CSV table of C-alpha atoms in Angstrom, one decimal:
chain,number,residue,atom,x,y,z
A,15,MET,CA,5.1,-7.9,25.4
A,16,LEU,CA,1.6,-8.5,24.2
A,17,ALA,CA,0.5,-11.4,21.9
A,18,ALA,CA,-2.9,-12.5,20.6
A,19,ALA,CA,-4.1,-15.5,18.6
A,20,GLY,CA,-7.3,-17.1,17.4
A,21,ILE,CA,-10.6,-15.4,16.5
A,22,VAL,CA,-13.8,-15.3,18.5
A,23,SER,CA,-15.3,-12.5,16.4
A,24,GLU,CA,-14.1,-10.1,13.7
A,25,THR,CA,-15.1,-7.0,11.7
A,26,GLY,CA,-13.8,-5.0,8.8
A,27,LYS,CA,-13.3,-7.2,5.8
A,28,ASN,CA,-16.5,-6.0,4.1
A,29,SER,CA,-17.6,-3.2,6.4
A,30,VAL,CA,-17.6,0.6,6.6
A,31,ILE,CA,-15.7,2.2,9.4
A,32,ALA,CA,-18.8,3.4,11.3
A,33,ASP,CA,-19.6,-0.2,12.0
A,34,ILE,CA,-16.6,-0.5,14.3
A,35,ASP,CA,-18.3,1.6,17.0
A,36,TYR,CA,-21.2,-0.7,17.3
A,37,TRP,CA,-19.0,-3.8,17.2
A,38,LEU,CA,-16.6,-2.4,19.9
A,39,ALA,CA,-19.5,-1.4,22.2
A,40,GLU,CA,-20.7,-5.0,22.3
A,41,ARG,CA,-17.3,-6.3,23.5
A,42,ASN,CA,-15.5,-5.7,26.8
A,43,ASP,CA,-12.5,-7.7,25.8
A,44,TRP,CA,-9.1,-7.3,24.2
A,45,ILE,CA,-9.4,-6.3,20.6
A,46,PHE,CA,-6.6,-6.2,18.0
A,47,GLY,CA,-6.4,-5.0,14.4
A,48,HIS,CA,-5.2,-2.5,11.9
A,49,LEU,CA,-6.1,0.7,10.1
A,50,ASN,CA,-5.0,0.9,6.4
A,51,TYR,CA,-3.8,4.3,5.1
A,52,ASN,CA,-6.6,4.0,2.5
A,53,LEU,CA,-9.1,4.3,5.3
A,54,LYS,CA,-8.7,8.1,4.6
A,55,ASN,CA,-11.1,7.4,1.6
A,56,GLN,CA,-13.9,6.8,4.1
A,57,LEU,CA,-12.9,9.6,6.5
A,58,PHE,CA,-12.5,12.4,4.0
A,59,LYS,CA,-14.8,13.4,1.1
A,60,GLY,CA,-13.6,13.2,-2.4
A,61,PHE,CA,-10.8,10.7,-2.0
A,62,ASN,CA,-10.5,7.5,-4.0
A,63,SER,CA,-7.3,5.5,-4.6
A,64,ASP,CA,-7.0,4.3,-8.2
A,65,GLN,CA,-3.9,2.2,-7.7
A,66,LYS,CA,-4.1,-1.1,-6.0
A,67,ALA,CA,-1.9,-1.8,-3.0
A,68,THR,CA,0.9,-4.4,-3.5
A,69,ILE,CA,-0.1,-6.2,-0.4
A,70,PRO,CA,-4.0,-6.1,-0.2
A,71,PHE,CA,-4.7,-5.6,3.5
A,72,PRO,CA,-8.4,-4.5,3.9
A,73,GLU,CA,-9.0,-0.8,4.8
A,74,PHE,CA,-9.5,-1.8,8.4
A,75,TYR,CA,-9.8,-5.1,10.3
A,76,PHE,CA,-10.3,-5.9,14.0
A,77,PHE,CA,-10.7,-9.2,15.9
A,78,GLN,CA,-11.5,-10.4,19.4
A,79,PRO,CA,-8.8,-13.1,20.0
A,80,GLU,CA,-9.3,-16.4,21.6
A,81,VAL,CA,-6.0,-16.0,23.6
A,82,VAL,CA,-4.1,-13.0,24.9
A,83,CYS,CA,-0.7,-13.4,26.6
A,84,THR,CA,1.1,-10.5,28.3
A,85,ILE,CA,4.6,-10.5,29.7
A,86,GLN,CA,5.4,-7.7,32.2
A,87,ASN,CA,8.1,-7.7,34.9
A,88,ALA,CA,9.0,-11.3,34.0
A,89,THR,CA,5.4,-12.4,34.7
A,90,LEU,CA,3.3,-14.2,32.1
A,91,SER,CA,-0.5,-13.6,32.2
A,92,ILE,CA,-2.9,-15.5,30.0
A,93,HIS,CA,-6.4,-14.4,29.2
A,94,SER,CA,-8.8,-16.5,27.1
A,95,ALA,CA,-12.5,-16.2,26.2
A,96,THR,CA,-12.7,-19.8,25.1
A,97,SER,CA,-10.0,-22.0,26.8
A,98,ASN,CA,-8.6,-22.7,30.2
A,99,PRO,CA,-5.5,-20.6,30.8
A,100,ASP,CA,-3.8,-23.6,32.5
A,101,ASP,CA,-4.2,-25.6,29.3
A,102,ILE,CA,-2.7,-22.8,27.2
A,103,PHE,CA,0.2,-22.5,29.6
A,104,ASN,CA,0.9,-26.3,29.3
A,105,GLN,CA,0.8,-25.9,25.5
A,106,ILE,CA,3.4,-23.1,25.7
A,107,GLN,CA,5.6,-25.2,27.9
A,108,SER,CA,5.5,-28.1,25.5
A,109,MET,CA,6.7,-26.0,22.5
A,110,PRO,CA,10.4,-26.1,21.5
A,111,ALA,CA,12.6,-23.6,23.5
A,112,SER,CA,14.3,-22.5,20.3
A,113,TYR,CA,13.3,-21.8,16.7
A,114,THR,CA,15.5,-22.9,13.8
A,115,ILE,CA,15.7,-20.2,11.2
A,116,PRO,CA,15.4,-21.6,7.6
A,117,VAL,CA,18.6,-22.0,5.7
A,118,GLN,CA,17.9,-19.5,3.0
A,119,GLN,CA,15.9,-16.3,2.8
A,120,THR,CA,15.5,-15.0,-0.8
A,121,ALA,CA,14.4,-11.6,-1.9
A,122,HIS,CA,15.3,-9.5,-5.0
A,123,PHE,CA,14.1,-6.0,-4.4
A,124,ILE,CA,13.2,-3.6,-7.2
A,125,PRO,CA,12.8,0.1,-6.6
A,126,GLY,CA,9.4,1.4,-7.7
A,127,ILE,CA,10.9,4.5,-9.2
A,128,SER,CA,14.4,5.6,-10.2
A,129,LYS,CA,16.5,8.1,-8.3
A,130,GLU,CA,16.1,10.5,-11.2
A,131,THR,CA,12.3,10.2,-11.2
A,132,TYR,CA,12.2,10.6,-7.4
A,133,CYS,CA,14.3,13.8,-7.6
A,134,ASN,CA,12.2,15.2,-10.4
A,135,ILE,CA,9.0,14.6,-8.4
A,136,ILE,CA,10.5,16.3,-5.3
A,137,GLU,CA,11.3,19.4,-7.5
A,138,GLN,CA,7.6,19.5,-8.5
A,139,LEU,CA,6.5,19.2,-4.9
A,140,LEU,CA,8.9,22.1,-4.0
A,141,GLN,CA,7.1,24.2,-6.5
A,142,HIS,CA,3.8,23.5,-4.7
A,143,ILE,CA,5.4,24.5,-1.4
A,144,HIS,CA,6.7,27.7,-2.9
A,145,ARG,CA,3.3,28.5,-4.3
A,146,GLY,CA,1.8,28.1,-0.9
A,147,ASP,CA,-0.2,25.0,-1.6
A,148,CYS,CA,1.3,23.3,1.5
A,149,TYR,CA,4.0,23.7,4.1
A,150,GLU,CA,5.3,20.1,4.2
A,151,ILE,CA,4.5,16.9,2.4
A,152,ASN,CA,5.6,13.4,3.4
A,153,TYR,CA,6.5,11.8,0.1
A,154,CYS,CA,7.0,8.0,0.0
A,155,GLN,CA,8.4,5.3,-2.3
A,156,GLU,CA,8.2,1.6,-2.5
A,157,TRP,CA,10.5,-1.4,-3.2
A,158,ILE,CA,9.0,-4.7,-4.3
A,159,ALA,CA,10.5,-8.2,-4.3
A,160,PRO,CA,8.6,-10.5,-6.6
A,161,ASN,CA,8.9,-14.3,-6.2
A,162,ALA,CA,10.1,-13.7,-2.7
A,163,GLN,CA,10.6,-16.9,-0.6
A,164,ILE,CA,10.9,-16.1,3.1
A,165,ASP,CA,9.8,-17.4,6.4
A,166,PRO,CA,7.9,-14.3,7.8
A,167,PHE,CA,8.4,-15.2,11.5
A,168,ALA,CA,12.1,-15.9,10.9
A,169,ALA,CA,12.5,-12.6,9.1
A,170,TYR,CA,10.7,-10.7,11.9
A,171,ARG,CA,13.0,-12.3,14.5
A,172,VAL,CA,16.0,-11.0,12.5
A,173,LEU,CA,14.4,-7.5,12.0
A,174,SER,CA,13.6,-7.2,15.7
A,175,LYS,CA,17.3,-7.8,16.5
A,176,VAL,CA,18.6,-5.5,13.7
A,177,SER,CA,16.1,-2.8,14.4
A,178,PRO,CA,14.4,-3.1,17.8
A,179,ALA,CA,11.6,-0.6,18.3
A,180,PRO,CA,9.1,0.3,21.0
A,181,PHE,CA,6.1,-0.1,18.7
A,182,GLY,CA,7.1,-3.2,16.6
A,183,ALA,CA,4.6,-5.8,15.7
A,184,PHE,CA,4.3,-9.2,13.9
A,185,TYR,CA,0.8,-9.2,12.4
A,186,LYS,CA,-0.8,-12.0,10.3
A,187,LEU,CA,-4.2,-11.8,8.5
A,188,GLN,CA,-4.7,-15.0,6.6
A,189,HIS,CA,-1.9,-15.1,3.9
A,190,LEU,CA,-0.9,-11.5,4.6
A,191,TYR,CA,1.9,-10.5,7.0
A,192,LEU,CA,3.2,-7.3,8.5
A,193,LEU,CA,6.7,-7.3,9.9
A,194,CYS,CA,6.9,-4.0,11.7
A,195,SER,CA,9.7,-2.3,13.5
A,196,SER,CA,8.1,1.1,14.2
A,197,PRO,CA,9.5,3.6,16.6
A,198,GLU,CA,6.4,5.9,16.3
A,199,ARG,CA,3.2,6.1,18.3
A,200,TYR,CA,0.1,7.3,16.5
A,201,LEU,CA,-2.4,7.3,19.4
A,202,LEU,CA,-2.5,6.2,23.0
A,203,LYS,CA,-5.7,6.5,25.1
A,204,LYS,CA,-5.5,6.2,28.9
A,205,GLY,CA,-8.7,7.0,30.6
A,206,ASN,CA,-9.8,10.3,29.2
A,207,ARG,CA,-6.2,11.3,28.1
A,208,LEU,CA,-5.0,11.1,24.6
A,209,PHE,CA,-1.4,11.1,23.5
A,210,SER,CA,0.4,11.2,20.2
A,211,SER,CA,4.2,11.2,19.5
A,212,PRO,CA,5.1,12.2,15.9
A,213,ILE,CA,8.6,11.7,14.6
A,214,LYS,CA,10.1,14.3,12.3
A,215,GLY,CA,13.9,14.6,12.1
A,216,THR,CA,16.4,11.9,11.3
A,217,ILE,CA,20.2,11.6,11.2
A,218,ALA,CA,22.4,8.6,10.6
A,219,ARG,CA,24.4,7.3,13.6
A,220,ASN,CA,28.2,6.7,13.8
A,221,THR,CA,28.2,3.7,16.2
A,222,ASN,CA,32.0,3.2,15.8
A,223,ILE,CA,33.0,6.5,17.4
A,224,PRO,CA,30.9,7.6,20.5
A,225,ALA,CA,32.1,11.2,20.4
A,226,ILE,CA,31.0,11.6,16.8
A,227,ASP,CA,27.7,9.9,17.5
A,228,GLU,CA,27.0,12.3,20.3
A,229,ALA,CA,27.9,15.2,18.0
A,230,LEU,CA,25.4,13.9,15.4
A,231,LYS,CA,22.7,13.9,18.1
A,232,GLN,CA,23.5,17.5,18.8
A,233,ASN,CA,23.5,18.4,15.1
A,234,LEU,CA,20.0,16.9,14.8
A,235,LEU,CA,18.8,18.8,17.9
A,236,GLN,CA,20.1,22.1,16.6
A,237,SER,CA,19.1,21.7,13.0
A,238,ALA,CA,16.8,24.5,12.0
A,239,LYS,CA,15.4,22.4,9.1
A,240,GLU,CA,14.6,19.4,11.3
A,241,ARG,CA,13.1,21.6,14.1
A,242,SER,CA,10.9,23.4,11.6
A,243,GLU,CA,9.7,20.2,10.1
A,244,ASN,CA,9.0,18.8,13.5
A,245,VAL,CA,7.1,21.8,14.8
A,246,MET,CA,4.9,21.9,11.7
A,247,ILE,CA,3.7,18.4,12.5
A,248,VAL,CA,3.3,19.2,16.2
A,249,ASP,CA,1.1,22.1,15.3
A,250,LEU,CA,-0.9,19.9,13.0
A,251,VAL,CA,-1.5,17.2,15.7
A,252,ARG,CA,-2.4,19.9,18.2
A,253,ASN,CA,-5.0,21.2,15.8
A,254,ASP,CA,-6.3,17.7,15.3
A,255,PHE,CA,-6.5,17.2,19.0
A,256,SER,CA,-8.3,20.5,19.5
A,257,ARG,CA,-11.3,19.1,17.6
A,258,ILE,CA,-11.8,16.2,20.0
A,259,CYS,CA,-10.3,17.4,23.3
A,260,LYS,CA,-11.7,19.8,25.9
A,261,ALA,CA,-10.7,23.4,25.5
A,262,GLY,CA,-7.5,24.4,27.2
A,263,THR,CA,-6.3,20.8,27.8
A,264,VAL,CA,-4.1,20.3,24.7
A,265,SER,CA,-0.4,20.7,25.4
A,266,VAL,CA,3.0,19.7,24.2
A,267,THR,CA,4.7,17.6,26.9
A,268,GLU,CA,7.9,17.1,25.0
A,269,LEU,CA,9.3,19.1,22.1
A,270,PHE,CA,12.3,18.0,20.0
A,271,GLY,CA,13.2,15.0,22.1
A,272,ILE,CA,16.1,13.1,20.6
A,273,TYR,CA,15.9,9.3,20.7
A,274,THR,CA,18.5,6.8,19.7
A,275,TYR,CA,17.9,3.6,17.6
A,276,PRO,CA,20.4,1.2,16.1
A,277,GLN,CA,20.8,3.0,12.7
A,278,VAL,CA,19.5,6.5,13.4
A,279,HIS,CA,18.8,9.3,15.9
A,280,GLN,CA,15.2,10.6,15.7
A,281,MET,CA,13.5,13.8,16.8
A,282,ILE,CA,10.2,13.0,18.6
A,283,SER,CA,7.6,15.3,20.2
A,284,THR,CA,4.6,14.4,22.3
A,285,ILE,CA,1.2,16.0,22.4
A,286,THR,CA,-1.6,15.3,24.9
A,287,GLY,CA,-5.1,16.4,25.6
A,288,GLN,CA,-8.2,15.5,27.6
A,289,LEU,CA,-10.9,13.9,25.4
A,290,LYS,CA,-14.4,15.3,25.3
A,291,ASN,CA,-17.1,13.1,26.8
A,292,ASN,CA,-18.8,10.3,24.9
A,293,LEU,CA,-16.7,10.3,21.8
A,294,THR,CA,-16.7,7.2,19.5
A,295,PHE,CA,-13.6,5.7,18.1
A,296,THR,CA,-14.7,6.8,14.6
A,297,GLU,CA,-15.0,10.4,15.7
A,298,ILE,CA,-11.4,10.2,17.1
A,299,LEU,CA,-10.2,8.8,13.8
A,300,LYS,CA,-11.9,11.5,11.7
A,301,ALA,CA,-10.0,14.1,13.7
A,302,THR,CA,-6.6,12.5,13.7
A,303,PHE,CA,-6.1,9.8,11.0
A,304,PRO,CA,-3.8,9.4,9.1
A,305,MET,CA,-1.0,10.4,11.4
A,306,GLY,CA,0.2,13.9,10.6
A,307,SER,CA,3.8,12.9,10.3
A,308,MET,CA,2.9,10.6,7.4
A,309,THR,CA,0.9,13.3,5.5
A,310,GLY,CA,2.2,16.8,6.1
A,311,ALA,CA,0.4,20.1,6.4
A,312,PRO,CA,-2.3,21.1,5.7
A,313,LYS,CA,-3.4,17.4,5.9
A,314,GLU,CA,-6.2,17.3,3.4
A,315,ARG,CA,-4.3,19.2,0.7
A,316,VAL,CA,-1.1,17.2,1.0
A,317,MET,CA,-3.1,13.9,0.8
A,318,GLN,CA,-4.4,15.1,-2.5
A,319,LEU,CA,-0.9,15.8,-3.7
A,320,THR,CA,0.2,12.4,-2.4
A,321,GLU,CA,-2.5,10.7,-4.5
A,322,GLN,CA,-1.3,12.8,-7.5
A,323,TYR,CA,2.5,12.2,-7.2
A,324,GLU,CA,3.2,9.0,-5.4
A,325,CYS,CA,3.8,6.0,-7.7
A,326,PHE,CA,2.2,3.4,-5.5
A,327,ASN,CA,-0.7,2.7,-3.1
A,328,ARG,CA,0.5,2.9,0.5
A,329,GLY,CA,-1.9,0.3,1.7
A,330,LEU,CA,-1.1,-0.6,5.3
A,331,TYR,CA,2.1,1.4,5.2
A,332,ALA,CA,1.6,4.8,6.9
A,333,GLY,CA,-1.5,3.3,8.5
A,334,SER,CA,-1.6,1.7,12.0
A,335,VAL,CA,-1.7,-1.5,14.0
A,336,GLY,CA,-2.8,-1.6,17.6
A,337,TYR,CA,-5.2,-2.9,20.3
A,338,PHE,CA,-8.0,-2.0,22.7
A,339,THR,CA,-7.9,-3.1,26.3
A,340,PRO,CA,-11.1,-4.5,28.0
A,341,GLU,CA,-11.3,-1.0,29.7
A,342,LYS,CA,-11.6,0.6,26.2
A,343,ASP,CA,-8.2,2.2,26.3
A,344,PHE,CA,-6.1,1.7,23.2
A,345,ASP,CA,-2.6,2.1,21.7
A,346,PHE,CA,-1.8,2.3,18.0
A,347,ASN,CA,1.5,2.7,16.2
A,348,VAL,CA,2.4,4.2,12.9
A,349,VAL,CA,3.3,1.5,10.3
A,350,ILE,CA,6.8,2.5,9.2
A,351,ARG,CA,10.1,0.6,9.0
A,352,SER,CA,8.1,-2.4,8.0
A,353,LEU,CA,8.0,-5.3,5.5
A,354,GLN,CA,4.7,-6.6,4.1
A,355,TYR,CA,4.5,-10.1,2.6
A,356,ASP,CA,1.8,-11.9,0.6
A,357,THR,CA,2.5,-15.7,0.7
A,358,GLN,CA,0.0,-16.4,-2.1
A,359,GLN,CA,1.6,-14.0,-4.6
A,360,GLN,CA,5.1,-14.4,-3.0
A,361,LEU,CA,5.3,-10.6,-3.0
A,362,LEU,CA,7.5,-8.7,-0.5
A,363,SER,CA,7.2,-4.9,-0.1
A,364,TYR,CA,8.7,-2.1,2.0
A,365,ALA,CA,8.2,1.6,1.7
A,366,VAL,CA,9.9,4.7,3.2
A,367,GLY,CA,9.4,8.4,3.0
A,368,SER,CA,10.7,11.8,4.1
A,369,GLY,CA,9.2,15.2,4.9
A,370,ILE,CA,9.6,17.7,2.1
A,371,THR,CA,9.8,21.3,3.1
A,372,ALA,CA,10.9,24.5,1.4
A,373,GLY,CA,14.5,23.8,2.5
A,374,SER,CA,14.6,20.3,1.2
A,375,VAL,CA,17.3,19.1,-1.3
A,376,PRO,CA,16.1,16.2,-3.4
A,377,GLU,CA,19.4,14.3,-3.3
A,378,GLN,CA,19.5,14.5,0.5
A,379,GLU,CA,15.8,13.4,0.8
A,380,TYR,CA,16.6,10.4,-1.4
A,381,GLU,CA,19.6,9.5,0.9
A,382,GLU,CA,17.3,9.8,4.0
A,383,CYS,CA,15.0,7.3,2.4
A,384,LEU,CA,17.8,4.9,1.8
A,385,LEU,CA,19.0,5.3,5.4
A,386,LYS,CA,15.5,4.6,6.8
A,387,ALA,CA,15.3,1.5,4.5
A,388,SER,CA,18.7,0.2,5.6
A,389,ALA,CA,17.2,-2.0,8.4
A,390,MET,CA,14.9,-3.7,5.9
A,391,ALA,CA,17.7,-4.3,3.5
A,392,ALA,CA,20.0,-5.5,6.2
A,393,LEU,CA,17.8,-8.6,6.5
A,394,PHE,CA,19.1,-9.6,3.1
A,395,ASN,CA,22.6,-8.2,3.4
A,396,THR,CA,22.1,-5.5,0.7
A,397,ARG,CA,21.7,-1.8,0.1
A,398,PRO,CA,18.1,-0.8,-0.4
A,399,GLY,CA,16.9,-1.3,-4.0
A,400,TYR,CA,19.6,-3.8,-5.0
A,401,PRO,CA,18.8,-7.5,-5.7
A,402,VAL,CA,20.2,-10.2,-3.4
A,403,THR,CA,20.0,-13.8,-2.5
A,404,THR,CA,21.5,-14.7,0.9
A,405,ALA,CA,21.9,-17.7,3.0
A,406,GLU,CA,21.7,-17.2,6.8
């Protein structure tokens, strides 16, 4: 576990992405922050998002924290640029051992588009695929809860129990919150090695009958559609890596791995490569962002189609949250399976998507979106898109 709090210095609220390289070079410390999906507008020519994001996270933001705590092998380590770690440890010990969840969490979710509209748009996207405009496009939709009254930390605690994930995060920037239960890694840098693990391929679990659950895993592994969808994104990420990695070093270390989570089985592959010398973080982003699993292929064309057909601004959804170590290594997730909350507007939002290929059936894609959203809706005891008020 990794936690950071307080701000020594920050960048991103009113900056361009190229500024991050100079800012990072001046700091040999832990750095935390995010990359908004709309950062693509700075990384690619000709992109401009007309719609405003429901939850207005800036295009990117990074901060050098006052305190960093790590827990590994049952050992707590405390790092601070401004305080005595012993004092921080004493403060931690003085905190209550338990946290009382507020009596009521209230949210009335409204789907951004109807099922009929969704299916009609998928039919139009299939026409683009059949014309050869693209091979795969990740189409997303949003649910919004106005006048939402929740305790973000309490909701995240429930989310992390309902849907534990290796790349989850509780992230706060002033009055904006991200409650993230992501199973997907965007980029990991270790020394001169770069790794990415795109997810493409999902099937619902049957947790009541182990034999059926195992059969579902095998169905996912053997699915021609899911394997085709996965390998398209693997090829896209390999191509992205080839622009910034040394020739002959890019390889697929795992193809079609099946991983099990509380609600679903997922198909995950991993690509790695050896970085060229003296690359900046911005150069790495220009080659790889946004994550290919959240765009489709070819990346630039499908991002144009996304701007044309999606009925909301993705904002931080499909972007990334992560950190840099003092050694300049980094690890960033893909922001999926997440809630975003604005305490000033009392707005709560979540979004989900699926990869559309030539073999896609609109009704099935819609059901996949509902499946992925089920962990979010479970926080409020409802099916995705249906209003609810619940007492915990």
